[in-house]
CSV table of C-alpha atoms and ligand atoms in Angstrom, one decimal:
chain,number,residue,atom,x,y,z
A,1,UNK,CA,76.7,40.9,150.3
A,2,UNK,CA,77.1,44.5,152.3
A,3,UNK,CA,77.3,45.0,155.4
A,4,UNK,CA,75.1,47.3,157.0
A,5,UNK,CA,74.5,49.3,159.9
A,6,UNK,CA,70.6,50.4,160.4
A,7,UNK,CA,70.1,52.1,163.0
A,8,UNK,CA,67.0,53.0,164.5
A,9,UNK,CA,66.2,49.3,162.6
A,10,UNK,CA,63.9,48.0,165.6
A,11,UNK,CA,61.6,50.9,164.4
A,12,UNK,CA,58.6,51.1,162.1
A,13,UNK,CA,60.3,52.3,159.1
A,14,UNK,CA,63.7,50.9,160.4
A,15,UNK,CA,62.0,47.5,160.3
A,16,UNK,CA,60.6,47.4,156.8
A,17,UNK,CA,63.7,48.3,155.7
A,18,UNK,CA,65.5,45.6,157.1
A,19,UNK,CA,63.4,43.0,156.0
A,20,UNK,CA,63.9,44.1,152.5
A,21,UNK,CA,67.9,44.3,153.1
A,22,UNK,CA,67.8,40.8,154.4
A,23,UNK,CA,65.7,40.1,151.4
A,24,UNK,CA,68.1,40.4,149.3
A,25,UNK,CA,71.0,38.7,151.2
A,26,UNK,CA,72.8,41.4,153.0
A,27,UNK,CA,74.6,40.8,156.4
A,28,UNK,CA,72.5,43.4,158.5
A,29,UNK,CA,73.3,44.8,161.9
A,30,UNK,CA,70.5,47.3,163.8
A,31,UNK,CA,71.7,50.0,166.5
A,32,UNK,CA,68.6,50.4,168.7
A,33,UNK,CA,67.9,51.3,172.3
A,34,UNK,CA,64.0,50.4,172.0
A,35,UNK,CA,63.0,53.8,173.3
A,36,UNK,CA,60.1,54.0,170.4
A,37,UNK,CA,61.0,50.5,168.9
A,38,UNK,CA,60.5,47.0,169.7
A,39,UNK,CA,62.6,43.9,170.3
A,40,UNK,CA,60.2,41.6,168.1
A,41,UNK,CA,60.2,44.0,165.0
A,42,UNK,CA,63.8,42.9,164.6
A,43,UNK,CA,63.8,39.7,162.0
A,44,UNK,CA,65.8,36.9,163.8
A,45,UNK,CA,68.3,36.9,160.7
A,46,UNK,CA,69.5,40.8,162.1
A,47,UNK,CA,71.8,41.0,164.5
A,48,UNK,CA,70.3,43.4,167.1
A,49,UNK,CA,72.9,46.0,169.3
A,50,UNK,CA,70.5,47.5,171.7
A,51,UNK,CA,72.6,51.0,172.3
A,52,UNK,CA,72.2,54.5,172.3
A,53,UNK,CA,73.4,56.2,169.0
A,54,UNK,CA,75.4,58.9,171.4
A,55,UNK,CA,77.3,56.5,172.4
A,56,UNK,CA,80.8,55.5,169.9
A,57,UNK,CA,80.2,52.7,168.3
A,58,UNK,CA,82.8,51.1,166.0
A,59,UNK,CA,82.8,48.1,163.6
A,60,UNK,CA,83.7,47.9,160.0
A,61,UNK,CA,80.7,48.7,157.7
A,62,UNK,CA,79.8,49.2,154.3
A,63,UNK,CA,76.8,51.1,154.5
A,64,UNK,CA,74.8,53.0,156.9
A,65,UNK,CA,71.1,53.6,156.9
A,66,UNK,CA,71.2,56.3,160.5
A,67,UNK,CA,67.6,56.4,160.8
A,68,UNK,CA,67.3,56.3,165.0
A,69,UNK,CA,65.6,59.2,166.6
A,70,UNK,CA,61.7,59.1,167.4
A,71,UNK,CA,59.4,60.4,164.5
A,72,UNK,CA,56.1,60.7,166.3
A,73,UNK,CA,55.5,64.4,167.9
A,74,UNK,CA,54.2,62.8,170.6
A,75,UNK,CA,57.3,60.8,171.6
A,76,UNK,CA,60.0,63.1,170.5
A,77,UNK,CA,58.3,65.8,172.6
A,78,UNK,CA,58.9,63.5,175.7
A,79,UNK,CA,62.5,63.9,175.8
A,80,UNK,CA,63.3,66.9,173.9
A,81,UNK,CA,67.0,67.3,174.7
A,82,UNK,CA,67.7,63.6,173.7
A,83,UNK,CA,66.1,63.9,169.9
A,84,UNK,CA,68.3,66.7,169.9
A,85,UNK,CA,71.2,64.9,171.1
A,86,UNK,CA,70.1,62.3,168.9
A,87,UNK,CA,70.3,64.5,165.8
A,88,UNK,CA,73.1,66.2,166.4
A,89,UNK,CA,75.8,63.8,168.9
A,90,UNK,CA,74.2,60.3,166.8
A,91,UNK,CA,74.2,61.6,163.5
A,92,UNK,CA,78.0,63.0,164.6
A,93,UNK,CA,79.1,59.5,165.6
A,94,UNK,CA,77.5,58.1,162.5
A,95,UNK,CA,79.3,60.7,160.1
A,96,UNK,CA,82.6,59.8,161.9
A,97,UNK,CA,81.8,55.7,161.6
A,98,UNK,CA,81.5,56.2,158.2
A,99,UNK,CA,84.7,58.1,157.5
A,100,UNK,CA,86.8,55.6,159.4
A,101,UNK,CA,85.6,53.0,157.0
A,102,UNK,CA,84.7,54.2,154.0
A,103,UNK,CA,81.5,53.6,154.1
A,104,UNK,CA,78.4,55.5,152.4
A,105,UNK,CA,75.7,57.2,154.8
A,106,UNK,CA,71.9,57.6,154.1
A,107,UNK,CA,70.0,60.5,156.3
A,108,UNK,CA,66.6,60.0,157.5
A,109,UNK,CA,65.6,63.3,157.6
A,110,UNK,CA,62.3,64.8,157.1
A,111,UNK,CA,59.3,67.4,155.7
A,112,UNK,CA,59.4,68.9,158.9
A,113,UNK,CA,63.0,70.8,157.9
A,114,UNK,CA,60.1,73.3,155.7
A,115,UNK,CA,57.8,73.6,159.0
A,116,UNK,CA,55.0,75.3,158.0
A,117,UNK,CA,55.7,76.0,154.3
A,118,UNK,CA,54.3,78.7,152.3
A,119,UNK,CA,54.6,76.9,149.1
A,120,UNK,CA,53.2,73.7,148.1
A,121,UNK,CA,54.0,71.4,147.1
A,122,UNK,CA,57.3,71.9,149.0
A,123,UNK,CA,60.8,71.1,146.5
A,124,UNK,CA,63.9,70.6,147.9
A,125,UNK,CA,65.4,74.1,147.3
A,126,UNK,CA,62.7,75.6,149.9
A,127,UNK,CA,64.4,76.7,152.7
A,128,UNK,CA,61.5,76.4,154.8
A,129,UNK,CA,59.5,78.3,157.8
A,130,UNK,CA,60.5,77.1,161.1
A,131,UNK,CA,59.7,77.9,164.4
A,132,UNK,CA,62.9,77.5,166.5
A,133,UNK,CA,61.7,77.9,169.5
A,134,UNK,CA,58.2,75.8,170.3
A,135,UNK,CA,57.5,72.6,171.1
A,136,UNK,CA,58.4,70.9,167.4
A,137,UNK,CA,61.9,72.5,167.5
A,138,UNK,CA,63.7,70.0,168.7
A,139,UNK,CA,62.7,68.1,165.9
A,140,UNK,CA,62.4,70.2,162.9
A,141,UNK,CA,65.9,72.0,163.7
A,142,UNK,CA,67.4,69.0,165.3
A,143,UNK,CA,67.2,67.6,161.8
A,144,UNK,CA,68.4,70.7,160.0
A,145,UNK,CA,71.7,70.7,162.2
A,146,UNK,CA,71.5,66.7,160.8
A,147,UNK,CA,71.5,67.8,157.5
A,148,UNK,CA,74.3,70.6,158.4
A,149,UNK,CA,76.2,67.9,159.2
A,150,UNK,CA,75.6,65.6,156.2
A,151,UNK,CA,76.8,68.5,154.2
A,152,UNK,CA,80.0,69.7,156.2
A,153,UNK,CA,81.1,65.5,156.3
A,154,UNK,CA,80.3,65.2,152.2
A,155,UNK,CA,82.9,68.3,151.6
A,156,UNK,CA,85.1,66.2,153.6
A,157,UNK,CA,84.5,63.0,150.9
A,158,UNK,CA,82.2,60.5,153.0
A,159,UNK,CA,79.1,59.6,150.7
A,160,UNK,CA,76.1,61.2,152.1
A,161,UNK,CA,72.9,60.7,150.8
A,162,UNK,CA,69.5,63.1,152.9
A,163,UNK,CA,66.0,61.0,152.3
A,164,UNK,CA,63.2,63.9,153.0
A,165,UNK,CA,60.8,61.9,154.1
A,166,UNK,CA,57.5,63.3,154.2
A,167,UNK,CA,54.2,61.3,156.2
A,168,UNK,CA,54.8,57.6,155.7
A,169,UNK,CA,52.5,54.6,157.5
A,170,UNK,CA,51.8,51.0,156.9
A,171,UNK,CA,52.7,47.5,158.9
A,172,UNK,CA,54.6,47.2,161.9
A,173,UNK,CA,53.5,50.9,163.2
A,174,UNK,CA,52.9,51.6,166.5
A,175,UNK,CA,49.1,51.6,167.3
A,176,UNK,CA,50.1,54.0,169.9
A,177,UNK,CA,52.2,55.8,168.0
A,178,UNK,CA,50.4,59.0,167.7
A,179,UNK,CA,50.6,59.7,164.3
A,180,UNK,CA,46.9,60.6,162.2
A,181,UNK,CA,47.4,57.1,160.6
A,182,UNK,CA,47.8,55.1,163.3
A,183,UNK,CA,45.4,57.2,165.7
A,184,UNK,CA,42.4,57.3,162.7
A,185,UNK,CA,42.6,53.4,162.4
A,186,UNK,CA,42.5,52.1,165.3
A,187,UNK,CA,39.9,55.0,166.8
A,188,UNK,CA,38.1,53.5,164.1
A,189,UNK,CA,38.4,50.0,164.6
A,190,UNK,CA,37.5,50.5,168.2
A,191,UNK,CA,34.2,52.4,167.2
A,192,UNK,CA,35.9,55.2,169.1
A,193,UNK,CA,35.6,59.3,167.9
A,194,UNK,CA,38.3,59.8,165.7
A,195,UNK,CA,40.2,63.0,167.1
A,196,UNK,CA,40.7,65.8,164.6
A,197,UNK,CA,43.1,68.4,165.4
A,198,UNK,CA,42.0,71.7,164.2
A,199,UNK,CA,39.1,72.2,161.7
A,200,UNK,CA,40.4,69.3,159.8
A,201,UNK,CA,41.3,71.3,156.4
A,202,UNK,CA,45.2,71.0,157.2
A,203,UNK,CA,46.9,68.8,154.4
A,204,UNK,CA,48.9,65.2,154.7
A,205,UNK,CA,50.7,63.6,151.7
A,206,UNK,CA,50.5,59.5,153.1
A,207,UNK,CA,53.2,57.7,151.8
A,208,UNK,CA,53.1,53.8,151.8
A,209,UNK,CA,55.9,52.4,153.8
A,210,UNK,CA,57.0,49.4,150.7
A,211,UNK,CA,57.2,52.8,148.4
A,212,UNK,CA,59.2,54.8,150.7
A,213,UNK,CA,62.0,51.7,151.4
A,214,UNK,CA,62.2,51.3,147.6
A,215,UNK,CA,63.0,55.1,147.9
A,216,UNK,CA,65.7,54.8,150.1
A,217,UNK,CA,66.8,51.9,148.5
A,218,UNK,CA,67.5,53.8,145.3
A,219,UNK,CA,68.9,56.8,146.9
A,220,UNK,CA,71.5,54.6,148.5
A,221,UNK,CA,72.3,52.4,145.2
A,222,UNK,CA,72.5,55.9,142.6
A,223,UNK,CA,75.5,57.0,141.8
A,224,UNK,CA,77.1,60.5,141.2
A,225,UNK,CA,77.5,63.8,143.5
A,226,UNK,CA,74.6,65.4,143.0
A,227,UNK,CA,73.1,63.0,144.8
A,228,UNK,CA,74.8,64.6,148.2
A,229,UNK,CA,72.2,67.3,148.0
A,230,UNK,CA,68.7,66.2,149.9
A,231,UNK,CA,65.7,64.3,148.0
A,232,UNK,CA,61.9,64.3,148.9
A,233,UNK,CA,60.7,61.0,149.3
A,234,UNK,CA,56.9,61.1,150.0
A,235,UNK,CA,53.4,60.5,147.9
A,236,UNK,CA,52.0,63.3,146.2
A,237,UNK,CA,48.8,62.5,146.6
A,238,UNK,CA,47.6,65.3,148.9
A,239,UNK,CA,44.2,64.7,151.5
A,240,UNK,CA,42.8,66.6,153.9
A,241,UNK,CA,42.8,65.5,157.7
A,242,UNK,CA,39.4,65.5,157.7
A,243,UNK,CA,39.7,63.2,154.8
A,244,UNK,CA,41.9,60.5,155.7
A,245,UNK,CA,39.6,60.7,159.0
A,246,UNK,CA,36.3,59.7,156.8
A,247,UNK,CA,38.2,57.3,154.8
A,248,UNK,CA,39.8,55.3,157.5
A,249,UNK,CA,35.7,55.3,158.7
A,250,UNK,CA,34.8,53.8,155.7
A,251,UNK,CA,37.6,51.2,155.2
A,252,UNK,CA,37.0,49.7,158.8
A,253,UNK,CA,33.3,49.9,158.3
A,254,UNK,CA,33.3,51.9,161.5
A,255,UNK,CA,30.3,53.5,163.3
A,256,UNK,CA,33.2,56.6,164.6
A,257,UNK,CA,32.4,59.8,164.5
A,258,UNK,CA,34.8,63.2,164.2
A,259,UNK,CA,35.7,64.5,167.3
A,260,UNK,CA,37.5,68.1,166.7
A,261,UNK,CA,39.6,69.3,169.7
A,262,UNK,CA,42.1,72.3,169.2
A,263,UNK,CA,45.1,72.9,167.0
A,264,UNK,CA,48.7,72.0,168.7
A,265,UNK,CA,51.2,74.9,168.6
A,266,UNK,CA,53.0,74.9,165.1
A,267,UNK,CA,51.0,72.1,163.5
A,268,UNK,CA,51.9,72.8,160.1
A,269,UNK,CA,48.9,73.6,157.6
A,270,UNK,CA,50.2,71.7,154.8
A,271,UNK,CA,52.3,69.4,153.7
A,272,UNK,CA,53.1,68.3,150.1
A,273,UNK,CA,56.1,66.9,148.5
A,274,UNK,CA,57.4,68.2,145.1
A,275,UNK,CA,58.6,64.6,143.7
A,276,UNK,CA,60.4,65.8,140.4
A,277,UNK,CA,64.3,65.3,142.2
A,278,UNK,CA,63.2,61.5,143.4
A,279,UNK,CA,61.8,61.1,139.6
A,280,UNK,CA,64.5,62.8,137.9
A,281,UNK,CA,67.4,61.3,139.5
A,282,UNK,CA,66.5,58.2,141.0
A,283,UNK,CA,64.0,56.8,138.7
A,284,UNK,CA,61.5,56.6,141.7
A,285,UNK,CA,57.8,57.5,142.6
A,286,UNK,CA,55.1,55.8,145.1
A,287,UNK,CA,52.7,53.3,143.4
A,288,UNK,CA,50.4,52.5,146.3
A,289,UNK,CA,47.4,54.5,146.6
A,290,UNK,CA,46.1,55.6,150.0
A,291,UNK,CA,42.9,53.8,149.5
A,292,UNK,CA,44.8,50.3,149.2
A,293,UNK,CA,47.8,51.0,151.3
A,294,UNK,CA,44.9,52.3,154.6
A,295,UNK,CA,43.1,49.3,153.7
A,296,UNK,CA,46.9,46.4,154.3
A,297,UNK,CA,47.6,49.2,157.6
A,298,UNK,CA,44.0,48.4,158.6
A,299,UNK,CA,44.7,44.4,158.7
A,300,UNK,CA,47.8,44.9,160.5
A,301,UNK,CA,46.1,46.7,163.0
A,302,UNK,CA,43.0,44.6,163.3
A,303,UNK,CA,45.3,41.5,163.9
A,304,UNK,CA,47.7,43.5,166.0
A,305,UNK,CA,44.8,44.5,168.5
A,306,UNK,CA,43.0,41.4,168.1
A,307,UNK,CA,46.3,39.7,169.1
A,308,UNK,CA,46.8,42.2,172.3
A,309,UNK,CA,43.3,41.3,173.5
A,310,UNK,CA,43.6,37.3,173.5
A,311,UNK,CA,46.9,37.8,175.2
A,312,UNK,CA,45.1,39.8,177.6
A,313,UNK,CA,42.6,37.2,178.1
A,314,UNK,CA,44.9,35.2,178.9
A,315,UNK,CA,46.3,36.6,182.1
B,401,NAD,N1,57.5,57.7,159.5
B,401,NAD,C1,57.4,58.9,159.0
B,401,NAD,O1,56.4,59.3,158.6
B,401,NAD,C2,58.7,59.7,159.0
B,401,NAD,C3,58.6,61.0,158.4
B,401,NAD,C4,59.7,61.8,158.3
B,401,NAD,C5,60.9,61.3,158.8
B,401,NAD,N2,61.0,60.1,159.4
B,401,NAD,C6,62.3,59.6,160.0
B,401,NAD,O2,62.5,58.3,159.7
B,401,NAD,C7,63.2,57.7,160.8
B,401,NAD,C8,62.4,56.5,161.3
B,401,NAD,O3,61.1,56.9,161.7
B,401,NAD,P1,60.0,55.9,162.2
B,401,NAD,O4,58.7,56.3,161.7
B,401,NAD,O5,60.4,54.5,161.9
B,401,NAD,O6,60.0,56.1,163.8
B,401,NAD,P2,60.1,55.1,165.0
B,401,NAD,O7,59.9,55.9,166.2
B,401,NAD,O8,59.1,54.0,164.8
B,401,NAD,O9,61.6,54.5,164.9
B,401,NAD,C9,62.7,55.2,165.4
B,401,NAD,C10,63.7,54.1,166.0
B,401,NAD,O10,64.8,54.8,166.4
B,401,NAD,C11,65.2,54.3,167.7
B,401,NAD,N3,65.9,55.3,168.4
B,401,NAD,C12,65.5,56.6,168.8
B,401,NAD,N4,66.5,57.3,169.4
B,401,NAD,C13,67.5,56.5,169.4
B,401,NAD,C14,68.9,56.6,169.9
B,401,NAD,N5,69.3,57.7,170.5
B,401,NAD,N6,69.7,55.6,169.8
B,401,NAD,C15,69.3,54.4,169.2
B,401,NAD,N7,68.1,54.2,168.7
B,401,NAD,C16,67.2,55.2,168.8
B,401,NAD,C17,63.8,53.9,168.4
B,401,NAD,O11,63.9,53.0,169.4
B,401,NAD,C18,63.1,53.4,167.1
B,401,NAD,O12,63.3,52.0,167.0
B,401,NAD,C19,63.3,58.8,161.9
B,401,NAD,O13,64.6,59.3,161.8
B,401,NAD,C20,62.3,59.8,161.5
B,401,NAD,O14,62.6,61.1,161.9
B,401,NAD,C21,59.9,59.3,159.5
């Protein structure tokens, strides 16, 4: 039995993961201050710290999943010099934690580190095309100084390990999240327009959230140095917006129409992850397809709102 350190654990990604940990018996601990995650996503069996990640934190660990900092570009936007902070003073005090005690790190870090590519699918050894100075920065380079990091503490001998994590979705998302999952289901559940950004021909590769924590899983659990240098863990399986848009109609049985409004600054154009590291080394690619892994995000929707609404009948 590990101990381990998640933070950013009351999140949707965060979450899934620690069920699975507990799952398999480990003594887990979640570092959260609920600014985009929730009290109830934490199982009862996790011990829940409700702190800020730039704050010290100290307590003997054995591993460290450092995935706190907001993910949708609606929320980090809100508070752009804390996801900085958080990417560059968190991920700092996580390194450090992890030296003290030995214990091995995993980087939640992200496709947005090749901003708007101009190859596809995007491998690891792309050094990307990022804007650092628009809206997204905070985000897209407060991760590359995350990775920075990652790499300057791994010449120092602490066990890094950099998850690339390219679109994932699936239960316990926000339905206010702002993300095209989340916002395409339930504006189609709701018989609402479903808002496209843009003409709708800019590319997302949707990776299933159970595929994704088996991903991380493994990165964690492989051995050898190599392993130090970043991994893409996302789905191939490449759609337009426009088509996730018409399938989440379809799977909700939804009378929605498209509603196109205009292209944010720096939206990126496409996004693709080359998989063959995360094959090669790790043994690992996504099994769920979009059509079956929209169709279990659906049902967690349709209970979650269903839910929301007799509570609010309530009052
Ligand atoms: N979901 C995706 O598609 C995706 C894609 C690429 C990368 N990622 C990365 O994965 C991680 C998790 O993403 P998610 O989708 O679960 O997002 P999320 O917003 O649902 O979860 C983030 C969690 O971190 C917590 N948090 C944020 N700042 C914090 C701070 N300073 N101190 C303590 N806790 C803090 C939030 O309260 C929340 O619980 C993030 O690092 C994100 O950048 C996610």
């Amino acid at each position: 039995m590990a101990r381990i350190l998640v933070t950013g654990g009351a999140g949707f990604v965060g979450s899934n993961l620690v069920l699975r940990l507990l799952a398999t018996g480990h003594q887990v601990t979640v570092l959260d201050d609920l600014s985009t995650g929730f009290k109830h996503n934490v199982p009862e069996q996790a011990r829940l710290v409700q702190a800020d990640v730039n704050f010290a934190w100290d307590e003997p660990v054995d591993q460290i999943f450092h995935l706190a900092c907001a993910a949708s570009p609606e929320k980090y936007q809100k508070d752009p010099l804390q996801t900085l902070r958080t990417n560059y003073v968190g991920t700092t005090n996580m390194l450090e934690l992890a030296k003290r005690h030995g214990a091995s790190l995993l980087f939640s870090s992200t496709s947005e580190v090749y901003g708007d590519p101009n190859v596809s699918p995007q491998p690891e050894t792309y050094w990307g095309n990022v804007n650092s100075f628009g809206p997204r920065s905070c985000y897209d380079e407060g991760k590359r100084v995350a990775e920075a990091l990652c790499y300057s503490y791994a010449q120092q001998g602490v066990r890094v390990r950099i998850a690339r994590i390219f679109n994932t979705y699936g239960p316990r998302m926000a339905p206010d999240d702002g993300r095209v999952v989340s916002n395409f289901l339930v504006q189609a559940l709701r018989g609402l327009p479903i808002t496209i950004y843009g003409d709708g021909s800019q590319t997302r590769s949707l990776c299933y959230v159970d595929d994704l924590v088996a991903g991380l899983l493994a990165l964690m659990a492989a051995p050898g140095s190599n392993l130090e240098h970043p991994v893409n863990l996302g789905n191939p399986c490449e759609m337009t917006v426009k088509q996730i848009g018409e399938l989440a109609i379809r799977l909700c049985g939804s009378p929605s129409t498209i509603s196109y409004h205009p292209l944010p600054q720096d939206d990126p154009l496409q996004r693709c992850p080359d998989i063959s590291r995360a094959k090669t080394w790790l043994g690992w690619q996504p099994s769920v397809t979009p059509e079956v892994g929209l169709s279990q995000t659906r049902d967690y929707f349709k209970q979650t709102l269903e839910s929301k609404e007799a509570a609010g009948h309530k009052q």
